[in-house]
Tab-separated table of C-alpha atoms in Angstrom:
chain	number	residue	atom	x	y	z
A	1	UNK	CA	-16.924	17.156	-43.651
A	2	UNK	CA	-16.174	21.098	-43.935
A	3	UNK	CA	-14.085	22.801	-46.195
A	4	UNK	CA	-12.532	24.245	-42.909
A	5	UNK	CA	-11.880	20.872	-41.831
A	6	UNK	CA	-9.185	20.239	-45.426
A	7	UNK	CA	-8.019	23.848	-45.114
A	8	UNK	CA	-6.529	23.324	-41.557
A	9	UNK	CA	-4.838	19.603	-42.168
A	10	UNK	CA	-3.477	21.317	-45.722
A	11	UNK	CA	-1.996	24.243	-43.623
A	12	UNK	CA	-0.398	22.005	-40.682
A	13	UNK	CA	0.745	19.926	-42.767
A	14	UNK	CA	3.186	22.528	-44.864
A	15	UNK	CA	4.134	23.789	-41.862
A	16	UNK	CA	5.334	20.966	-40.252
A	17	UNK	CA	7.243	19.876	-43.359
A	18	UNK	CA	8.923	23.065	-43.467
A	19	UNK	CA	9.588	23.123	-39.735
A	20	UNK	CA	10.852	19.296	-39.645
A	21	UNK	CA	13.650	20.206	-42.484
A	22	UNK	CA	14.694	23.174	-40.418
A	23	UNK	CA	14.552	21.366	-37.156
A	24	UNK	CA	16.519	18.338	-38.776
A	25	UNK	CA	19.459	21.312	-39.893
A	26	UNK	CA	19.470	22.797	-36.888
A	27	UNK	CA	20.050	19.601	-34.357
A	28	UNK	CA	22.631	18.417	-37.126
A	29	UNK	CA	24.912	21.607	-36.704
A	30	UNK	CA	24.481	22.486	-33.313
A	31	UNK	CA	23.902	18.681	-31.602
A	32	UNK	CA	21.038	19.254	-29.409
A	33	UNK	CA	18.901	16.809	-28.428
A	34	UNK	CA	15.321	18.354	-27.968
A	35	UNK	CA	15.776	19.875	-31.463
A	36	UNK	CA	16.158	16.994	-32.311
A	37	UNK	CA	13.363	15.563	-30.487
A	38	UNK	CA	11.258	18.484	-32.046
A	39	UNK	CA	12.693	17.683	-35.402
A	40	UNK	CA	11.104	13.713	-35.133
A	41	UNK	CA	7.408	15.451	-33.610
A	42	UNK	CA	7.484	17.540	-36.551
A	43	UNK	CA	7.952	14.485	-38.959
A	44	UNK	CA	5.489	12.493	-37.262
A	45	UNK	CA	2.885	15.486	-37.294
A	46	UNK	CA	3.212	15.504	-41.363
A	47	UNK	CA	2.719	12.132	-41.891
A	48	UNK	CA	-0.068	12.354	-39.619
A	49	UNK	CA	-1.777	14.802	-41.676
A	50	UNK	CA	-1.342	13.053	-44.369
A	51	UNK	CA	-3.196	9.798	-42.981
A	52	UNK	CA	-6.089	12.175	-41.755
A	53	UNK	CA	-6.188	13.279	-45.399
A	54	UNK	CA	-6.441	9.475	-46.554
A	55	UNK	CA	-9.315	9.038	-43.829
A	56	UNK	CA	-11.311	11.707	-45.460
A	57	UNK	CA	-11.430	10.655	-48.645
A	58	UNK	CA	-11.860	6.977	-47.400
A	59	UNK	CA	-14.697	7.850	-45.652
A	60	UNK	CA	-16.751	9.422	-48.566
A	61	UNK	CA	-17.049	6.828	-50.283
A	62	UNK	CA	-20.727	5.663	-51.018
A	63	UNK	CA	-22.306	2.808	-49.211
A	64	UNK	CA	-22.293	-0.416	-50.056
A	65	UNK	CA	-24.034	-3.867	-50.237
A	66	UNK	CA	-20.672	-5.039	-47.282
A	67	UNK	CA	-21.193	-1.287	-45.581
A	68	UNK	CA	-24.570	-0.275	-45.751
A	69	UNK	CA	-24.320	3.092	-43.539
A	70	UNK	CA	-21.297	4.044	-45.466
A	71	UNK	CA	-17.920	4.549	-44.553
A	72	UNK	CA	-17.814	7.539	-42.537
A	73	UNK	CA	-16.254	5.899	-39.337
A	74	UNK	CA	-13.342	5.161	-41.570
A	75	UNK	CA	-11.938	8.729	-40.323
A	76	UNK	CA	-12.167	7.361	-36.765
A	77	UNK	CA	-10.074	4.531	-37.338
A	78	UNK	CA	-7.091	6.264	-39.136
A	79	UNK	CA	-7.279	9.088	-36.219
A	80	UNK	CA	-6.533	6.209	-34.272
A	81	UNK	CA	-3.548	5.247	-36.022
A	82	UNK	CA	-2.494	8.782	-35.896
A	83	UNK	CA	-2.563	8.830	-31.755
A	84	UNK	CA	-0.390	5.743	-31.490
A	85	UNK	CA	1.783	7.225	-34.257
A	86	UNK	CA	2.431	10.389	-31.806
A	87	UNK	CA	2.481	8.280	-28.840
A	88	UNK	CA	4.988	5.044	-30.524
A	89	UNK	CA	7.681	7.294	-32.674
A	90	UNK	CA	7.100	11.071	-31.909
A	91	UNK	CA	6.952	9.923	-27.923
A	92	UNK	CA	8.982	7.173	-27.658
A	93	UNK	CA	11.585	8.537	-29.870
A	94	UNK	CA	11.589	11.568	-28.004
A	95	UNK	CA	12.494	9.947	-24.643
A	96	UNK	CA	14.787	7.894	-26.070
A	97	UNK	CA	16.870	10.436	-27.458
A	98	UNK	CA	16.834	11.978	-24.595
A	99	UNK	CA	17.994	9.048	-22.399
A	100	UNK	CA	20.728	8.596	-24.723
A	101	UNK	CA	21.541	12.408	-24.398
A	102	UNK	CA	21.839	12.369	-20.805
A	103	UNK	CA	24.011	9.151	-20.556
A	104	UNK	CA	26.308	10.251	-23.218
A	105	UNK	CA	26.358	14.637	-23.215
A	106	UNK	CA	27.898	16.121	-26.315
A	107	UNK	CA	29.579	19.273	-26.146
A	108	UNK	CA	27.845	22.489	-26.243
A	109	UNK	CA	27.831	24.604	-29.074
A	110	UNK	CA	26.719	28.163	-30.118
A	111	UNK	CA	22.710	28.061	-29.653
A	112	UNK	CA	21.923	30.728	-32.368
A	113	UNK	CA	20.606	28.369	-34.602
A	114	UNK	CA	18.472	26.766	-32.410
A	115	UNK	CA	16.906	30.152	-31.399
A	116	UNK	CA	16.575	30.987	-34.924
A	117	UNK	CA	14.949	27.365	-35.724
A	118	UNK	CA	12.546	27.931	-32.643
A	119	UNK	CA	11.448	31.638	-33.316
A	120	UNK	CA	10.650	30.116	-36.665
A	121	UNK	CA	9.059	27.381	-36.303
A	122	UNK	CA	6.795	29.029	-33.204
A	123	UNK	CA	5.355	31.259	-35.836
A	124	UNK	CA	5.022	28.718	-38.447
A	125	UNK	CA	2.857	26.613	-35.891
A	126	UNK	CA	1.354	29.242	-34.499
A	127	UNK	CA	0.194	30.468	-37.684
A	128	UNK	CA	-1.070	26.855	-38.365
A	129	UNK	CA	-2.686	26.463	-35.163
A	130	UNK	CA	-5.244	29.420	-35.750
A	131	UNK	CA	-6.288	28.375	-38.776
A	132	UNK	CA	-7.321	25.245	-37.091
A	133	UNK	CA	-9.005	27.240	-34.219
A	134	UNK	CA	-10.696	29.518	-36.646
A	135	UNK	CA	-11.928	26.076	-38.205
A	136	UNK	CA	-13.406	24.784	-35.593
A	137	UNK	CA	-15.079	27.865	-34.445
A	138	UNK	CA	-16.996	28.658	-37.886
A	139	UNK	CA	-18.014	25.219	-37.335
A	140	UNK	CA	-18.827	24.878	-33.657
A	141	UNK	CA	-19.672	28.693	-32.799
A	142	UNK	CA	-17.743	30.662	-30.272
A	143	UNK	CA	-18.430	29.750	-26.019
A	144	UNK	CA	-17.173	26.727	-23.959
A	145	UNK	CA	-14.617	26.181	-26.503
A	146	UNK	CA	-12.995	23.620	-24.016
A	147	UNK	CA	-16.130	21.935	-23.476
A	148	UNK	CA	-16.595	21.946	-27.561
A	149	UNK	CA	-13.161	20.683	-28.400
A	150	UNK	CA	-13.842	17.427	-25.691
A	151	UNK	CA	-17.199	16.629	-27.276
A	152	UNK	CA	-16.206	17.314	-31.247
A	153	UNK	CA	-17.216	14.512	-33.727
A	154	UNK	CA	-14.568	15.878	-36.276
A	155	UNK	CA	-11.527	14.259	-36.166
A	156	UNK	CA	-9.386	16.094	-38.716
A	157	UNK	CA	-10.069	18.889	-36.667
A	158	UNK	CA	-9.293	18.234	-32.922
A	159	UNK	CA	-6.348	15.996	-33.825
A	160	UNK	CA	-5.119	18.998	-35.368
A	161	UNK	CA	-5.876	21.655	-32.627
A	162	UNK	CA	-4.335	19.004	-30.176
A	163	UNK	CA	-1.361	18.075	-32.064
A	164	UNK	CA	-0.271	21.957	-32.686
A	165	UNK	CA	-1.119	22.698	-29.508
A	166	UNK	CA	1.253	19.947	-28.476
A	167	UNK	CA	4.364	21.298	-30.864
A	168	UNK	CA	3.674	24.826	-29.623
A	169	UNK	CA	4.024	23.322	-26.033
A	170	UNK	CA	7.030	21.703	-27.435
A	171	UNK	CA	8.876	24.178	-28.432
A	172	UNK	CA	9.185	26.177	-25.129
A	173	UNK	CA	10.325	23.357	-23.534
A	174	UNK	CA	12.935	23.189	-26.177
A	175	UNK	CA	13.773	26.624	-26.154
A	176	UNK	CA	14.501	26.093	-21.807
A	177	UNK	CA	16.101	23.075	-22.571
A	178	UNK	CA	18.730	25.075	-25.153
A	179	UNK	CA	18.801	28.068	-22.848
A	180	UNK	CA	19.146	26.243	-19.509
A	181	UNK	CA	21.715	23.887	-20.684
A	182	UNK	CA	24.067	26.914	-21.410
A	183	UNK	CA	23.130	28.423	-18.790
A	184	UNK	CA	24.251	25.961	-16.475
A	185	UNK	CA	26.935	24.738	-18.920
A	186	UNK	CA	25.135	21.205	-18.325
A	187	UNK	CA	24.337	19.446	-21.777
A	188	UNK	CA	22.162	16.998	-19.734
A	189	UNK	CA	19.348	19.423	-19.382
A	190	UNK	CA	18.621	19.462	-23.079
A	191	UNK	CA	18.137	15.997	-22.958
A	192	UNK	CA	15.559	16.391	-20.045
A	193	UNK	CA	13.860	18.513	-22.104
A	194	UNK	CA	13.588	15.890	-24.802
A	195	UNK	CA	12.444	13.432	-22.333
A	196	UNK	CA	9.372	15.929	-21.457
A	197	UNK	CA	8.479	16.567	-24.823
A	198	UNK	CA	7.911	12.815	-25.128
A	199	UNK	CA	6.015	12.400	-21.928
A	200	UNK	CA	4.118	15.863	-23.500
A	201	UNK	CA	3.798	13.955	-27.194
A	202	UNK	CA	2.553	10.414	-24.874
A	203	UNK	CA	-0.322	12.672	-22.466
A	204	UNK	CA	-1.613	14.141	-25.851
A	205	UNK	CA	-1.669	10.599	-27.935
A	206	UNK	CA	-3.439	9.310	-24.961
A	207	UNK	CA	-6.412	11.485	-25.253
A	208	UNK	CA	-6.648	11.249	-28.538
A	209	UNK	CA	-6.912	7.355	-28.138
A	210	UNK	CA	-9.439	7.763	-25.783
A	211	UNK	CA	-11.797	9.611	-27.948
A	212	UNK	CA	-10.859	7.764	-31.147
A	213	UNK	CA	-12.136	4.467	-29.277
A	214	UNK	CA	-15.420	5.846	-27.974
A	215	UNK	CA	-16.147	7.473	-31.635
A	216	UNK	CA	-15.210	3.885	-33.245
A	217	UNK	CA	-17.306	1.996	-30.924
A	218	UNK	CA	-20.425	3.772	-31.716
A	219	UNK	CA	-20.596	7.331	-29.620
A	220	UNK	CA	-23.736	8.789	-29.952
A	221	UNK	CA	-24.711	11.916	-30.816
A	222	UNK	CA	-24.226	15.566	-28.502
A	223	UNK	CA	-26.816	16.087	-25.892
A	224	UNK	CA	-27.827	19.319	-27.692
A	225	UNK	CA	-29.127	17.351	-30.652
A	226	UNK	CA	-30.581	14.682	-28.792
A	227	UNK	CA	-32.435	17.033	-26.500
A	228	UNK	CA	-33.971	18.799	-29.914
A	229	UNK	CA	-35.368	15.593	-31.385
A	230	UNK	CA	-36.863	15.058	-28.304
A	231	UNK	CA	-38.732	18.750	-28.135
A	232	UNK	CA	-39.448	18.445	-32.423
A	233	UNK	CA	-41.038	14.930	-31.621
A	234	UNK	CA	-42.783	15.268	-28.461
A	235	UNK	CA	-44.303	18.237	-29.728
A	236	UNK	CA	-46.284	16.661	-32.622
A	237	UNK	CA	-50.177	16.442	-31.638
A	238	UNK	CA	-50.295	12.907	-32.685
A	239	UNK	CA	-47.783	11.487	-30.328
A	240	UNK	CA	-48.548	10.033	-27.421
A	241	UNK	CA	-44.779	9.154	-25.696
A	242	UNK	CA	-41.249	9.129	-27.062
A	243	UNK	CA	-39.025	6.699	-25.304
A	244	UNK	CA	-35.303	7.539	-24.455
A	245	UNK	CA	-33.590	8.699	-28.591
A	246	UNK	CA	-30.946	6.308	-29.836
A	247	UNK	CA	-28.154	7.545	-31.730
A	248	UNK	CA	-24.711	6.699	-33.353
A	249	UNK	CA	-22.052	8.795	-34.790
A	250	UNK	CA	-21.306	7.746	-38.002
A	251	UNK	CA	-18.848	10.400	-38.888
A	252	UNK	CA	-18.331	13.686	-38.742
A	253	UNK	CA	-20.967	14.797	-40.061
A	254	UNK	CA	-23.749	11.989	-40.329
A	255	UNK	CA	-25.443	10.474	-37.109
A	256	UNK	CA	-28.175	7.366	-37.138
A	257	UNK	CA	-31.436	7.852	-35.263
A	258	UNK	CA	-33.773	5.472	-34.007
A	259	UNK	CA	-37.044	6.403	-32.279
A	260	UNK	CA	-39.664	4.301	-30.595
A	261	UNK	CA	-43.011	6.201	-30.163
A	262	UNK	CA	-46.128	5.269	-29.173
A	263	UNK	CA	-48.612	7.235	-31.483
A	264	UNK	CA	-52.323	8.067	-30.793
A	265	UNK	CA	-54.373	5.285	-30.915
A	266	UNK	CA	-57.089	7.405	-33.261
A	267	UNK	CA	-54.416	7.384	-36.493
A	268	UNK	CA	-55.146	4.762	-39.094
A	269	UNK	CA	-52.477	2.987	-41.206
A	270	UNK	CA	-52.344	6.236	-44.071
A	271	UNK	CA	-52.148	8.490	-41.233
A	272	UNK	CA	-49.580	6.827	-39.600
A	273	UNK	CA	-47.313	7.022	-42.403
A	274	UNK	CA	-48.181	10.732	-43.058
A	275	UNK	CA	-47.029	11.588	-39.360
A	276	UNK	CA	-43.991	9.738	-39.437
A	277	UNK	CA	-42.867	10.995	-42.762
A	278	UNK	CA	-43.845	14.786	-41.260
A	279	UNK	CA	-41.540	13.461	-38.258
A	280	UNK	CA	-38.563	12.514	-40.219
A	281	UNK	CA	-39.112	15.549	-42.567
A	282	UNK	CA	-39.132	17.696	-39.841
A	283	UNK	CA	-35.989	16.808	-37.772
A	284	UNK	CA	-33.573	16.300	-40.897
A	285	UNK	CA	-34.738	19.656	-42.048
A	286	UNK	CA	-33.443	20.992	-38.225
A	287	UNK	CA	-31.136	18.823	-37.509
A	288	UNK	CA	-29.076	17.824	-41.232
A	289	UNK	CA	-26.387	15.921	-39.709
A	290	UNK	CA	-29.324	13.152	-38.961
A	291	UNK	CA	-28.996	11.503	-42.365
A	292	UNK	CA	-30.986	7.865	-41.608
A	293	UNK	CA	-33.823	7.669	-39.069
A	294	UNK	CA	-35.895	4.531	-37.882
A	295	UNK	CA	-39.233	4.736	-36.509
A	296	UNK	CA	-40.950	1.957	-34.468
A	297	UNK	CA	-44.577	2.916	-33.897
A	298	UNK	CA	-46.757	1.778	-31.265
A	299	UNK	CA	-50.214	2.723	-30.125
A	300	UNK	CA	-51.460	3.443	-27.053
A	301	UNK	CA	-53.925	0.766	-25.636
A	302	UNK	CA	-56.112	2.031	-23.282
A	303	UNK	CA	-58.290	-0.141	-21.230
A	304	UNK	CA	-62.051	-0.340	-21.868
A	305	UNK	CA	-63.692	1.361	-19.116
A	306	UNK	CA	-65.873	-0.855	-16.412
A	307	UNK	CA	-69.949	-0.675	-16.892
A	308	UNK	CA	-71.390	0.173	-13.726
A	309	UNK	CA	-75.077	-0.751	-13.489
C-alpha cells in the first residue's frame, strides 16, 4: 500500500463531503431532481471512502495462527461492499427519484443555484480526480493507462479513479438535465437525467464487482511479473525446466509464488538449498511485491544409456 494510495481516498473523500452538503442545499431550494440524485452519489462516494479507509488498515494487520498469509485480501472484500453500495443506494436511489420526478413534476424554479452547485462541485471533483490519476501513475508509470487501470491490484485506487470519473460524468448529465428542462419548460427531463445517472452509478458498480470478485477469489499476478520470474529462473545454470509459475494476489501489494523446477541432476542436497535460496533471493530482490515463494524441486532422471557390444 502507497502513500499515494491514502492521499487520493483522503482527498475524494473531503470533496465529496463538501460537494454532498452543497448538492443537498441546492436540490432543497431549487427542487430538482438530478441534484438531488447527485446530492445521494456524493453521500454514497464519502462513505465509500471511508470503508476503503477501514479496508486498509484491516488489511495490515499481521498474520496469524487463523490467517497465515495475512490479511491483505481484506481490502478486496470491503471494495466489494463499496460497488454494491454505488450500485444499491447511489443507483437505485437515483432512478427512483427520478421515476418519482417524472410521475409527479414540480414546478420549475430559477436554476442559478444549480449552476453554481455544478461549476463547483466539477472543480472540486475534478481537482480530486487528478490526484487520484497522478496516484496511480507514480505507481503504475505513464502508457496504456486504460490497459493499467483494468489490470490494477490496488483497490483504493481504481475504485477511486472510477467512482470520480463516474460523478464527473454525473454532473454533465445534471447540468443538461437543469438546462434542458428549462429549456423546454418540461420538469420531466430533469428527472430523466436522474434516471441516467443511476443507470451511469449501476454500469460503474458493475465493473467494479467484477474485478472485486476475481481479486477475492484468488487473481494471480500481471503477466509482466510472471513473465520475469520465468526469464530470472530459467536463466540460472542449474535449472533444468520451470513448469508453468503459480501465483495469487494477496493484496495490493503482496503476491504468493509457487514454482516447480526440475533442477540438474549433478546438485547434491547442500547445493540444492544454496540454488534455491539464490532463486528466491534473486526474484524478491526484482520483483518485491513477491513476499512468500514455494519451491518444489525435482531432478532430472535421465535414462542409463544401452551397452552395445
Amino acid at each position: 500500500m502507497t502513500s499515494s494510495s491514502k492521499v487520493s481516498i483522503y482527498a475524494a473523500l473531503a470533496a465529496n463531503i463538501g460537494i454532498a452538503i452543497i448538492k443537498f442545499i441546492a436540490a432543497t431550494i431549487t427542487g430538482s431532481s438530478s441534484m438531488l440524485s447527485e446530492g445521494i452519489h456524493s453521500a454514497v462516494d464519502s462513505g465509500n471512502q471511508i470503508l476503503l479507509l477501514v479496508g486498509i488498515k484491516r488489511s495490515r494487520r499481521p498474520a496469524d495462527e487463523n490467517h497465515p498469509f495475512g490479511h491483505g485480501q481484506e481490502l478486496y472484500f470491503w471494495s466489494l461492499i463499496v460497488a454494491v453500495l454505488i450500485f444499491g443506494l447511489g443507483g437505485g436511489m437515483s432512478v427512483y427519484e427520478g421515476v418519482l420526478h417524472i410521475k409527479n413534476p414540480e414546478t420549475l424554479t430559477d436554476p442559478l443555484w444549480n449552476y453554481v452547485v455544478l461549476c463547483i462541485a466539477i472543480l472540486f471533483e475534478g481537482a480530486s480526480f487528478i490526484v487520484a490519476i497522478r496516484g496511480f501513475l507514480k505507481l503504475e508509470g505513464k502508457g496504456q493507462f486504460f490497459s493499467k487501470l483494468r489490470q490494477s491490484k490496488d483497490p483504493s485506487l481504481f475504485v477511486v479513479i472510477y467512482e470520480d470519473g463516474a460523478a464527473l460524468c454525473g454532473l454533465l448529465l445534471a447540468g443538461a438535465g437543469v438546462f434542458l428542462s428549462h429549456y423546454f419548460n418540461d420538469p420531466r427531463i430533469d428527472g430523466l437525467a436522474s434516471i441516467l445517472i443511476g443507470v451511469l452509478l449501476a454500469f460503474v458498480a458493475i465493473a467494479l464487482v467484477i474485478e472485486s470478485r476475481n481479486l477475492l477469489i484468488g487473481e494471480s499476478a500481471n503477466k509482466a511479473q510472471i513473465e520475469r520470474v520465468k526469464q530470472l529462473v530459467n536463466a540460472d545454470e542449474d535449472v533444468e525446466q520451470l513448469r508453468p509459475p503459480l501465483t495469487m494476489q494477496l493484496g495490493p501489494d503482496e503476491v504468493l509464488l509457487a514454482l516447480d523446477i526440475q533442477f540438474k541432476e549433478h546438485l547434491r542436497a547442500s547445493e540444492l538449498a544454496k540454488v534455491i535460496q539464490r532463486l528466491e533471493n534473486r526474484i524478491k530482490s526484482e520483483i518485491p511485491m513477491i513476499k512468500q515463494i514455494f519451491i518444489e524441486a525435482n531432478f532430472v532422471k535421465r535414462e542409463p544409456r544401452p551397452i552395445h557390444i
